[in-house]
Amino acid sequence: MIDRNTNVQITDEALAFAKPMLPAVVGLKRYSTIVIDPPWEVKNNLKDVRYYRSGSQRMPYEQMTDRDIMKLPIENLADENCDLFLWSITSKIPVCFELLKWWGFKYIDFLAWDKEIGVPVNGIYRSVEWVIYGYKGKMGINKSGKFINSMIREKRTTHSKKPNAFYDMIRNNTKENRIDMFARELKEGFDVFGNEVENSVNLELYANNGR
């Protein structure tokens, strides 16, 4: 359950905090399409898998807690009508539904990326990452002719790098302006934010309502 006026609870992790309600952003670029690939905080004991083991081997990027991800100013980045594509690992799917509600989006569908390579987890060979699609206002994706395929098959390359086919589909089937949050590289048709690229936006301005 989410109470936008008091606090929020994310599943059993009990991440509760007050959320400031800012007035609408004035004079800042707003986005009709937002792709976000959060640097999820991963905690487990898969000791035989690179980047997922405990001890000295760590993820090759800074991670964020679920609470910090929720605090991202997505509402201020989003235009009145906006499509949101939220990347998720399997264990964070419940959190993603809370994020959509918290940011003011309605859940619609899943996309799946078959990476053709994976890791065994609890007896299941996980080779899939997920994209949760939601929208606010009116849906902006193309509903005739070209479509966004719900299954993407492309072999994983660099850790955390998302498939080119995904960006091609989004670029061809969604409205501008578009932004790729936590991008690893520049993509045609997208503004970008992340610590591995030259940012197109100053996120602090959105967090502070343009001040």
Coordinates of N, CA and C in Angstrom, one line a residue:
M1 N 0.8 -1.2 0.0 CA 0.0 0.0 0.0 C 0.9 1.3 0.0
I2 N 0.4 2.3 -0.7 CA 1.1 3.5 -0.8 C 0.2 4.7 -0.3
D3 N 0.7 5.4 0.7 CA 0.1 6.6 1.1 C 0.9 7.8 0.7
R4 N 0.5 8.5 -0.3 CA 1.4 9.5 -0.9 C 1.6 10.7 0.0
N5 N 0.7 10.8 1.1 CA 0.8 12.0 2.0 C 1.6 11.7 3.2
T6 N 1.9 10.4 3.5 CA 2.7 10.1 4.7 C 3.9 9.3 4.4
N7 N 3.8 8.0 4.1 CA 5.0 7.2 3.9 C 4.7 6.1 2.9
V8 N 5.7 5.3 2.6 CA 5.5 4.2 1.6 C 6.2 2.9 2.2
Q9 N 5.6 1.8 1.9 CA 6.2 0.5 2.3 C 6.4 -0.3 1.0
I10 N 7.6 -0.8 0.9 CA 8.0 -1.6 -0.3 C 8.0 -3.1 0.2
T11 N 7.0 -3.8 -0.2 CA 6.9 -5.3 0.2 C 7.3 -5.5 1.6
D12 N 8.1 -6.6 1.8 CA 8.5 -6.9 3.2 C 9.8 -6.2 3.6
E13 N 10.4 -5.4 2.7 CA 11.6 -4.7 3.1 C 11.3 -3.5 4.0
A14 N 10.1 -3.1 4.1 CA 9.6 -2.0 5.0 C 10.5 -0.7 4.8
L15 N 10.5 -0.2 3.6 CA 11.2 1.0 3.3 C 10.2 2.1 3.4
A16 N 10.1 2.8 4.5 CA 9.1 3.8 4.7 C 9.8 5.2 4.9
F17 N 9.2 6.2 4.1 CA 9.8 7.5 4.2 C 8.8 8.5 3.7
A18 N 8.9 9.7 4.1 CA 8.0 10.8 3.7 C 8.4 11.3 2.3
K19 N 7.5 11.6 1.4 CA 7.8 12.1 0.1 C 7.3 13.5 -0.1
P20 N 8.2 14.4 -0.3 CA 7.7 15.8 -0.5 C 6.9 15.9 -1.8
M21 N 5.8 16.6 -1.8 CA 5.0 16.8 -3.0 C 5.3 18.2 -3.5
L22 N 6.0 18.2 -4.7 CA 6.4 19.5 -5.3 C 5.4 19.9 -6.3
P23 N 5.2 21.2 -6.5 CA 4.4 21.7 -7.6 C 5.0 21.3 -9.0
A24 N 4.2 21.5 -10.0 CA 4.7 21.1 -11.3 C 5.9 21.9 -11.7
V25 N 6.8 21.2 -12.4 CA 8.0 21.9 -12.9 C 7.7 22.9 -14.0
V26 N 8.3 24.1 -13.9 CA 8.0 25.1 -14.9 C 9.4 25.4 -15.6
G27 N 9.4 25.4 -16.9 CA 10.6 25.8 -17.7 C 11.6 24.8 -17.9
L28 N 11.3 23.5 -17.5 CA 12.3 22.4 -17.7 C 11.7 21.5 -18.8
K29 N 12.6 20.9 -19.5 CA 12.2 20.0 -20.6 C 11.4 18.8 -19.9
R30 N 10.3 18.4 -20.5 CA 9.5 17.3 -20.0 C 9.6 16.2 -21.1
Y31 N 9.4 14.9 -20.6 CA 9.6 13.8 -21.5 C 8.3 13.0 -21.7
S32 N 8.1 12.6 -22.9 CA 6.9 11.7 -23.3 C 7.3 10.3 -23.2
T33 N 8.6 10.0 -23.2 CA 9.0 8.6 -23.1 C 10.2 8.5 -22.1
I34 N 10.1 7.7 -21.1 CA 11.2 7.5 -20.1 C 11.6 6.1 -20.1
V35 N 12.9 5.8 -20.3 CA 13.5 4.5 -20.1 C 14.4 4.6 -18.9
I36 N 14.2 3.7 -17.9 CA 15.0 3.8 -16.7 C 15.5 2.4 -16.4
D37 N 16.9 2.3 -16.2 CA 17.5 1.0 -15.9 C 18.2 1.2 -14.5
P38 N 17.5 1.1 -13.4 CA 18.0 1.4 -12.1 C 19.2 0.5 -11.7
P39 N 20.2 1.1 -11.1 CA 21.4 0.3 -10.6 C 21.0 -0.4 -9.3
W40 N 20.1 -1.4 -9.4 CA 19.6 -2.1 -8.3 C 20.6 -2.6 -7.3
E41 N 20.3 -2.5 -6.0 CA 21.2 -3.0 -5.0 C 20.9 -4.5 -4.9
V42 N 22.0 -5.3 -5.1 CA 21.8 -6.8 -5.1 C 22.5 -7.3 -3.9
K43 N 21.7 -8.1 -3.1 CA 22.3 -8.8 -2.0 C 21.9 -10.3 -2.0
N44 N 22.9 -11.1 -2.2 CA 22.6 -12.6 -2.2 C 23.9 -13.3 -2.0
N45 N 23.9 -14.6 -2.1 CA 25.0 -15.5 -1.8 C 25.3 -16.4 -3.0
L46 N 25.2 -15.9 -4.2 CA 25.6 -16.6 -5.4 C 27.1 -16.6 -5.6
K47 N 27.8 -17.3 -4.8 CA 29.3 -17.1 -4.7 C 30.0 -17.5 -5.9
D48 N 29.4 -18.3 -6.8 CA 30.1 -18.8 -7.9 C 29.9 -18.0 -9.2
V49 N 29.2 -16.9 -9.1 CA 28.8 -16.1 -10.2 C 29.5 -14.7 -10.1
R50 N 30.2 -14.3 -11.1 CA 30.9 -13.0 -11.2 C 29.9 -11.9 -11.0
Y51 N 30.3 -10.9 -10.2 CA 29.5 -9.7 -9.9 C 28.3 -9.9 -8.9
Y52 N 28.1 -11.2 -8.6 CA 27.0 -11.5 -7.7 C 27.5 -12.2 -6.4
R53 N 28.8 -12.3 -6.3 CA 29.3 -13.0 -5.1 C 29.6 -12.0 -4.0
S54 N 29.7 -12.5 -2.8 CA 30.0 -11.7 -1.6 C 31.5 -11.5 -1.6
G55 N 32.0 -10.6 -0.7 CA 33.4 -10.4 -0.6 C 33.9 -9.3 -1.5
S56 N 35.1 -9.6 -2.1 CA 35.8 -8.5 -2.9 C 35.2 -8.2 -4.2
Q57 N 34.5 -9.2 -4.8 CA 33.9 -9.0 -6.1 C 32.6 -8.3 -6.0
R58 N 32.5 -7.1 -6.7 CA 31.4 -6.3 -6.6 C 30.9 -5.9 -8.0
M59 N 29.7 -5.3 -8.0 CA 29.1 -4.9 -9.3 C 30.0 -3.8 -9.8
P60 N 30.1 -3.7 -11.2 CA 31.0 -2.7 -11.8 C 30.4 -1.3 -11.8
Y61 N 29.5 -1.0 -10.9 CA 28.9 0.4 -10.9 C 28.3 0.6 -9.5
E62 N 28.1 1.8 -9.1 CA 27.5 2.1 -7.8 C 26.0 1.7 -7.8
Q63 N 25.6 1.1 -6.7 CA 24.2 0.6 -6.6 C 23.4 1.6 -5.8
M64 N 22.1 1.6 -6.0 CA 21.2 2.4 -5.2 C 20.2 1.6 -4.5
T65 N 19.8 2.0 -3.3 CA 18.8 1.3 -2.6 C 17.4 1.5 -3.2
D66 N 16.4 0.7 -2.9 CA 15.1 0.9 -3.4 C 14.5 2.3 -3.0
R67 N 14.8 2.7 -1.8 CA 14.4 4.0 -1.3 C 14.9 5.1 -2.1
D68 N 16.2 5.1 -2.4 CA 16.8 6.1 -3.2 C 16.3 6.2 -4.6
I69 N 16.0 5.0 -5.2 CA 15.4 4.9 -6.5 C 14.0 5.6 -6.5
M70 N 13.3 5.3 -5.5 CA 11.9 5.9 -5.4 C 12.0 7.5 -5.3
K71 N 13.1 8.0 -4.8 CA 13.2 9.4 -4.6 C 13.6 10.1 -5.9
L72 N 13.9 9.4 -7.0 CA 14.3 10.0 -8.2 C 13.1 10.9 -8.7
P73 N 13.3 12.1 -9.3 CA 12.3 13.0 -9.7 C 11.6 12.6 -11.0
I74 N 11.1 11.4 -11.1 CA 10.5 10.9 -12.3 C 9.2 11.7 -12.6
E75 N 8.4 12.1 -11.6 CA 7.2 12.8 -11.8 C 7.5 14.2 -12.5
N76 N 8.7 14.8 -12.1 CA 9.0 16.1 -12.7 C 9.7 15.9 -14.1
L77 N 10.2 14.8 -14.4 CA 10.8 14.5 -15.7 C 9.6 14.2 -16.7
A78 N 8.6 13.6 -16.2 CA 7.5 13.1 -17.1 C 6.6 14.2 -17.5
D79 N 6.2 14.2 -18.8 CA 5.2 15.1 -19.4 C 3.8 14.7 -18.9
E80 N 2.8 15.4 -19.2 CA 1.5 15.1 -18.8 C 1.1 13.7 -19.3
N81 N 1.4 13.5 -20.5 CA 1.2 12.1 -21.1 C 2.6 11.5 -21.3
C82 N 2.8 10.3 -20.7 CA 4.2 9.8 -20.6 C 4.1 8.3 -20.6
D83 N 5.0 7.6 -21.4 CA 5.2 6.2 -21.3 C 6.5 5.9 -20.6
L84 N 6.5 4.9 -19.7 CA 7.6 4.6 -18.8 C 8.0 3.1 -19.1
F85 N 9.3 2.9 -19.3 CA 9.8 1.5 -19.5 C 10.9 1.3 -18.4
L86 N 10.5 0.5 -17.5 CA 11.3 0.3 -16.3 C 12.0 -1.1 -16.3
W87 N 13.3 -1.1 -16.4 CA 14.1 -2.4 -16.4 C 14.1 -3.0 -15.0
S88 N 14.0 -4.3 -14.9 CA 14.0 -4.9 -13.6 C 14.7 -6.3 -13.7
I89 N 15.4 -6.7 -12.6 CA 15.8 -8.1 -12.4 C 14.6 -8.8 -11.7
T90 N 14.6 -10.1 -11.7 CA 13.5 -10.8 -11.2 C 13.1 -10.5 -9.8
S91 N 14.1 -10.4 -8.9 CA 13.9 -10.2 -7.5 C 13.3 -8.8 -7.2
K92 N 13.4 -7.9 -8.1 CA 12.9 -6.5 -7.9 C 11.5 -6.2 -8.6
I93 N 10.9 -7.2 -9.2 CA 9.6 -7.0 -9.8 C 8.6 -6.4 -8.8
P94 N 8.4 -7.0 -7.6 CA 7.4 -6.4 -6.7 C 7.7 -4.9 -6.4
V95 N 9.0 -4.6 -6.3 CA 9.4 -3.2 -6.0 C 8.9 -2.3 -7.2
C96 N 9.1 -2.8 -8.4 CA 8.7 -2.0 -9.6 C 7.3 -1.6 -9.6
F97 N 6.4 -2.5 -9.2 CA 5.0 -2.1 -9.1 C 4.7 -1.0 -8.1
E98 N 5.5 -1.0 -7.0 CA 5.4 0.1 -6.1 C 5.9 1.4 -6.7
L99 N 7.0 1.3 -7.4 CA 7.6 2.5 -8.1 C 6.6 3.1 -9.0
L100 N 6.0 2.3 -9.9 CA 5.0 2.8 -10.8 C 3.9 3.6 -10.1
K101 N 3.4 3.1 -9.0 CA 2.3 3.8 -8.3 C 2.9 5.0 -7.7
W102 N 4.0 5.0 -7.1 CA 4.6 6.1 -6.4 C 4.9 7.3 -7.4
W103 N 5.3 6.9 -8.6 CA 5.6 8.0 -9.6 C 4.4 8.4 -10.3
G104 N 3.2 7.8 -10.1 CA 2.0 8.2 -10.8 C 1.7 7.5 -12.1
F105 N 2.2 6.3 -12.3 CA 2.0 5.6 -13.5 C 1.1 4.3 -13.3
K106 N 0.4 4.0 -14.4 CA -0.4 2.8 -14.4 C 0.3 1.6 -15.1
Y107 N 0.3 0.5 -14.5 CA 1.0 -0.7 -15.1 C 0.1 -1.2 -16.3
I108 N 0.8 -1.6 -17.4 CA 0.1 -2.1 -18.5 C 0.6 -3.5 -18.9
D109 N 2.0 -3.6 -19.0 CA 2.5 -4.9 -19.6 C 3.9 -5.1 -19.3
F110 N 4.4 -6.3 -19.6 CA 5.8 -6.7 -19.5 C 6.4 -6.9 -20.8
L111 N 7.7 -6.6 -20.9 CA 8.6 -7.1 -22.0 C 9.7 -7.9 -21.4
A112 N 10.2 -8.9 -22.2 CA 11.2 -9.8 -21.7 C 12.4 -9.8 -22.6
W113 N 13.6 -9.8 -22.0 CA 14.8 -9.9 -22.8 C 15.5 -11.2 -22.5
D114 N 15.5 -12.1 -23.5 CA 16.2 -13.4 -23.4 C 17.6 -13.1 -23.8
K115 N 18.5 -13.2 -22.7 CA 19.9 -12.9 -22.9 C 20.7 -14.0 -23.5
E116 N 20.1 -15.2 -23.6 CA 20.7 -16.4 -24.1 C 21.9 -16.9 -23.3
I117 N 22.0 -16.3 -22.1 CA 23.0 -16.7 -21.1 C 22.5 -16.3 -19.8
G118 N 22.7 -17.1 -18.7 CA 22.2 -16.7 -17.5 C 22.9 -17.3 -16.3
V119 N 22.2 -17.4 -15.1 CA 22.8 -17.9 -13.9 C 21.7 -18.8 -13.2
P120 N 22.1 -19.9 -12.6 CA 21.2 -20.7 -11.8 C 20.9 -20.0 -10.5
V121 N 19.6 -19.9 -10.2 CA 19.1 -19.3 -8.9 C 18.0 -20.1 -8.4
N122 N 18.2 -20.7 -7.2 CA 17.2 -21.5 -6.6 C 16.5 -22.6 -7.5
G123 N 17.4 -23.2 -8.3 CA 17.0 -24.3 -9.2 C 16.4 -23.8 -10.5
I124 N 16.4 -22.5 -10.7 CA 15.9 -22.0 -12.0 C 17.0 -21.3 -12.7
Y125 N 17.2 -21.6 -14.0 CA 18.2 -20.9 -14.8 C 17.7 -19.6 -15.3
R126 N 18.1 -18.5 -14.7 CA 17.6 -17.2 -15.1 C 18.4 -16.6 -16.2
S127 N 17.8 -16.5 -17.3 CA 18.4 -15.9 -18.5 C 17.6 -14.7 -19.0
V128 N 16.7 -14.2 -18.2 CA 15.8 -13.2 -18.7 C 15.8 -11.9 -17.8
E129 N 15.8 -10.7 -18.4 CA 15.6 -9.5 -17.7 C 14.2 -9.0 -18.2
W130 N 13.6 -8.1 -17.3 CA 12.3 -7.7 -17.6 C 12.2 -6.2 -17.8
V131 N 11.2 -5.8 -18.5 CA 10.8 -4.4 -18.7 C 9.4 -4.2 -18.3
I132 N 9.1 -3.4 -17.3 CA 7.7 -3.2 -16.9 C 7.3 -1.9 -17.6
Y133 N 6.2 -2.0 -18.4 CA 5.7 -0.8 -19.1 C 4.5 -0.2 -18.4
G134 N 4.5 1.1 -18.2 CA 3.4 1.8 -17.6 C 3.2 3.2 -18.3
Y135 N 2.1 3.8 -18.0 CA 1.9 5.2 -18.6 C 1.2 6.0 -17.6
K136 N 1.2 7.3 -17.9 CA 0.4 8.3 -17.2 C -0.3 9.2 -18.2
G137 N -1.5 9.7 -17.9 CA -2.2 10.5 -18.9 C -2.7 9.7 -20.0
K138 N -2.2 9.8 -21.2 CA -2.6 9.0 -22.4 C -1.4 8.2 -22.9
M139 N -1.7 7.0 -23.3 CA -0.6 6.2 -23.9 C -0.1 6.8 -25.2
G140 N 1.2 6.8 -25.3 CA 1.8 7.4 -26.5 C 2.4 6.4 -27.5
I141 N 2.4 5.1 -27.2 CA 3.0 4.2 -28.1 C 2.2 3.9 -29.3
N142 N 2.8 3.6 -30.4 CA 2.2 3.3 -31.7 C 1.3 2.0 -31.5
K143 N 0.0 2.1 -31.9 CA -0.9 1.0 -31.7 C -1.3 0.4 -33.1
S144 N -0.7 0.8 -34.1 CA -1.0 0.2 -35.4 C 0.3 0.2 -36.3
G145 N 0.3 -0.8 -37.2 CA 1.5 -0.9 -38.1 C 2.6 -1.5 -37.3
K146 N 3.6 -0.7 -36.8 CA 4.7 -1.2 -36.1 C 4.3 -1.5 -34.6
F147 N 4.9 -2.5 -34.0 CA 4.5 -2.8 -32.7 C 5.8 -3.0 -31.8
I148 N 5.7 -2.9 -30.5 CA 6.8 -3.3 -29.6 C 6.6 -4.7 -29.3
N149 N 7.6 -5.5 -29.6 CA 7.6 -7.0 -29.4 C 7.8 -7.2 -27.9
S150 N 7.0 -8.1 -27.3 CA 7.1 -8.4 -25.9 C 8.3 -9.3 -25.6
M151 N 8.9 -9.9 -26.6 CA 10.1 -10.8 -26.4 C 11.3 -10.3 -27.3
I152 N 12.4 -10.0 -26.6 CA 13.6 -9.6 -27.3 C 14.6 -10.7 -27.1
R153 N 15.2 -11.2 -28.2 CA 16.2 -12.2 -28.1 C 17.5 -11.6 -28.7
E154 N 18.5 -11.4 -27.8 CA 19.8 -10.8 -28.2 C 20.8 -11.2 -27.2
K155 N 21.9 -11.8 -27.5 CA 22.9 -12.3 -26.6 C 23.5 -11.1 -25.8
R156 N 23.6 -11.3 -24.5 CA 24.1 -10.3 -23.6 C 25.6 -10.2 -23.9
T157 N 26.1 -8.9 -23.8 CA 27.5 -8.6 -24.1 C 28.1 -8.1 -22.8
T158 N 28.3 -6.8 -22.7 CA 28.9 -6.2 -21.5 C 27.8 -6.2 -20.4
H159 N 28.3 -6.4 -19.2 CA 27.4 -6.5 -18.0 C 26.5 -5.3 -17.9
S160 N 25.2 -5.5 -17.8 CA 24.2 -4.5 -17.7 C 23.9 -3.7 -18.9
K161 N 24.6 -3.9 -20.0 CA 24.3 -3.2 -21.3 C 23.0 -3.8 -21.9
K162 N 22.1 -3.0 -22.2 CA 20.8 -3.5 -22.7 C 20.8 -3.6 -24.2
P163 N 20.0 -4.5 -24.8 CA 20.0 -4.8 -26.2 C 19.7 -3.6 -27.1
N164 N 20.4 -3.6 -28.2 CA 20.1 -2.5 -29.2 C 18.7 -2.6 -29.8
A165 N 18.2 -3.9 -29.9 CA 16.9 -4.1 -30.5 C 15.8 -3.4 -29.6
F166 N 16.0 -3.3 -28.3 CA 15.1 -2.6 -27.4 C 15.0 -1.2 -27.8
Y167 N 16.2 -0.5 -27.9 CA 16.2 0.9 -28.2 C 15.6 1.2 -29.6
D168 N 15.8 0.3 -30.5 CA 15.3 0.5 -31.9 C 13.7 0.5 -31.8
M169 N 13.2 -0.5 -31.1 CA 11.7 -0.6 -30.9 C 11.2 0.6 -30.3
I170 N 11.8 1.1 -29.2 CA 11.3 2.2 -28.4 C 11.3 3.5 -29.3
R171 N 12.5 3.7 -30.0 CA 12.6 4.9 -30.8 C 11.6 4.9 -32.0
N172 N 11.2 3.7 -32.5 CA 10.3 3.7 -33.6 C 8.9 3.6 -33.3
N173 N 8.6 3.5 -32.0 CA 7.2 3.3 -31.6 C 6.7 4.2 -30.4
T174 N 7.5 5.2 -30.1 CA 7.1 6.1 -29.0 C 7.4 7.5 -29.4
K175 N 6.9 8.4 -28.6 CA 6.9 9.9 -28.9 C 8.1 10.5 -28.3
E176 N 8.6 11.5 -28.9 CA 9.6 12.4 -28.3 C 9.0 13.4 -27.4
N177 N 9.6 13.9 -26.4 CA 11.0 13.8 -26.1 C 11.2 12.5 -25.3
R178 N 12.4 11.9 -25.5 CA 12.8 10.6 -24.8 C 14.0 10.8 -24.0
I179 N 14.1 10.1 -22.8 CA 15.3 10.1 -22.0 C 15.6 8.7 -21.5
D180 N 16.9 8.4 -21.5 CA 17.4 7.1 -21.0 C 18.1 7.3 -19.7
M181 N 17.5 6.9 -18.6 CA 18.0 7.1 -17.3 C 19.0 6.0 -16.9
F182 N 20.2 6.4 -16.4 CA 21.3 5.5 -16.1 C 21.8 4.8 -17.3
A183 N 21.9 5.6 -18.4 CA 22.4 5.1 -19.7 C 23.9 4.8 -19.6
R184 N 24.3 3.8 -20.3 CA 25.7 3.4 -20.4 C 26.4 4.0 -21.6
E185 N 25.6 4.5 -22.6 CA 26.1 5.1 -23.8 C 25.0 5.9 -24.5
L186 N 25.5 6.8 -25.4 CA 24.5 7.7 -26.1 C 23.7 6.8 -27.1
K187 N 22.4 7.1 -27.2 CA 21.5 6.4 -28.1 C 20.8 7.5 -28.9
E188 N 20.8 7.3 -30.2 CA 20.1 8.2 -31.1 C 18.6 8.4 -30.7
G189 N 18.1 9.6 -30.6 CA 16.8 9.8 -30.2 C 16.5 9.9 -28.8
F190 N 17.5 9.8 -27.9 CA 17.3 9.9 -26.5 C 18.3 10.9 -25.8
D191 N 17.7 11.7 -24.9 CA 18.6 12.4 -24.0 C 19.1 11.3 -23.0
V192 N 20.1 11.6 -22.2 CA 20.7 10.6 -21.3 C 21.0 11.2 -20.0
F193 N 21.0 10.3 -19.0 CA 21.5 10.6 -17.6 C 22.2 9.4 -17.1
G194 N 23.3 9.6 -16.5 CA 24.1 8.5 -15.9 C 25.5 8.8 -15.7
N195 N 26.2 8.0 -14.9 CA 27.6 8.4 -14.5 C 28.6 7.8 -15.6
E196 N 28.1 7.2 -16.6 CA 29.0 6.7 -17.7 C 28.8 7.5 -19.0
V197 N 28.1 8.5 -19.0 CA 27.8 9.3 -20.2 C 27.9 10.8 -19.8
E198 N 28.0 11.7 -20.8 CA 27.9 13.1 -20.6 C 26.4 13.4 -20.6
N199 N 25.9 13.9 -19.4 CA 24.5 14.0 -19.2 C 23.9 15.1 -20.0
S200 N 22.6 14.8 -20.4 CA 21.9 15.8 -21.2 C 21.0 16.7 -20.2
V201 N 20.8 16.2 -19.0 CA 20.0 16.9 -18.1 C 20.7 17.0 -16.7
N202 N 20.3 18.1 -16.0 CA 20.8 18.3 -14.6 C 19.7 17.8 -13.7
L203 N 19.8 16.6 -13.2 CA 18.8 16.0 -12.4 C 18.4 16.7 -11.1
E204 N 19.4 17.4 -10.6 CA 19.2 18.2 -9.4 C 18.1 19.3 -9.6
L205 N 18.1 19.9 -10.8 CA 17.1 20.9 -11.1 C 15.7 20.3 -11.1
Y206 N 15.5 19.1 -11.6 CA 14.2 18.5 -11.5 C 13.9 18.1 -10.1
A207 N 14.8 17.6 -9.3 CA 14.6 17.3 -7.9 C 14.2 18.5 -7.1
N208 N 14.8 19.7 -7.5 CA 14.5 20.9 -6.7 C 13.5 21.8 -7.4
N209 N 12.7 21.2 -8.4 CA 11.7 21.9 -9.0 C 12.2 23.2 -9.8
G210 N 13.3 23.0 -10.5 CA 13.9 24.0 -11.3 C 14.7 25.1 -10.6
R211 N 14.9 24.9 -9.4 CA 15.7 25.9 -8.6 C 17.1 25.5 -8.4

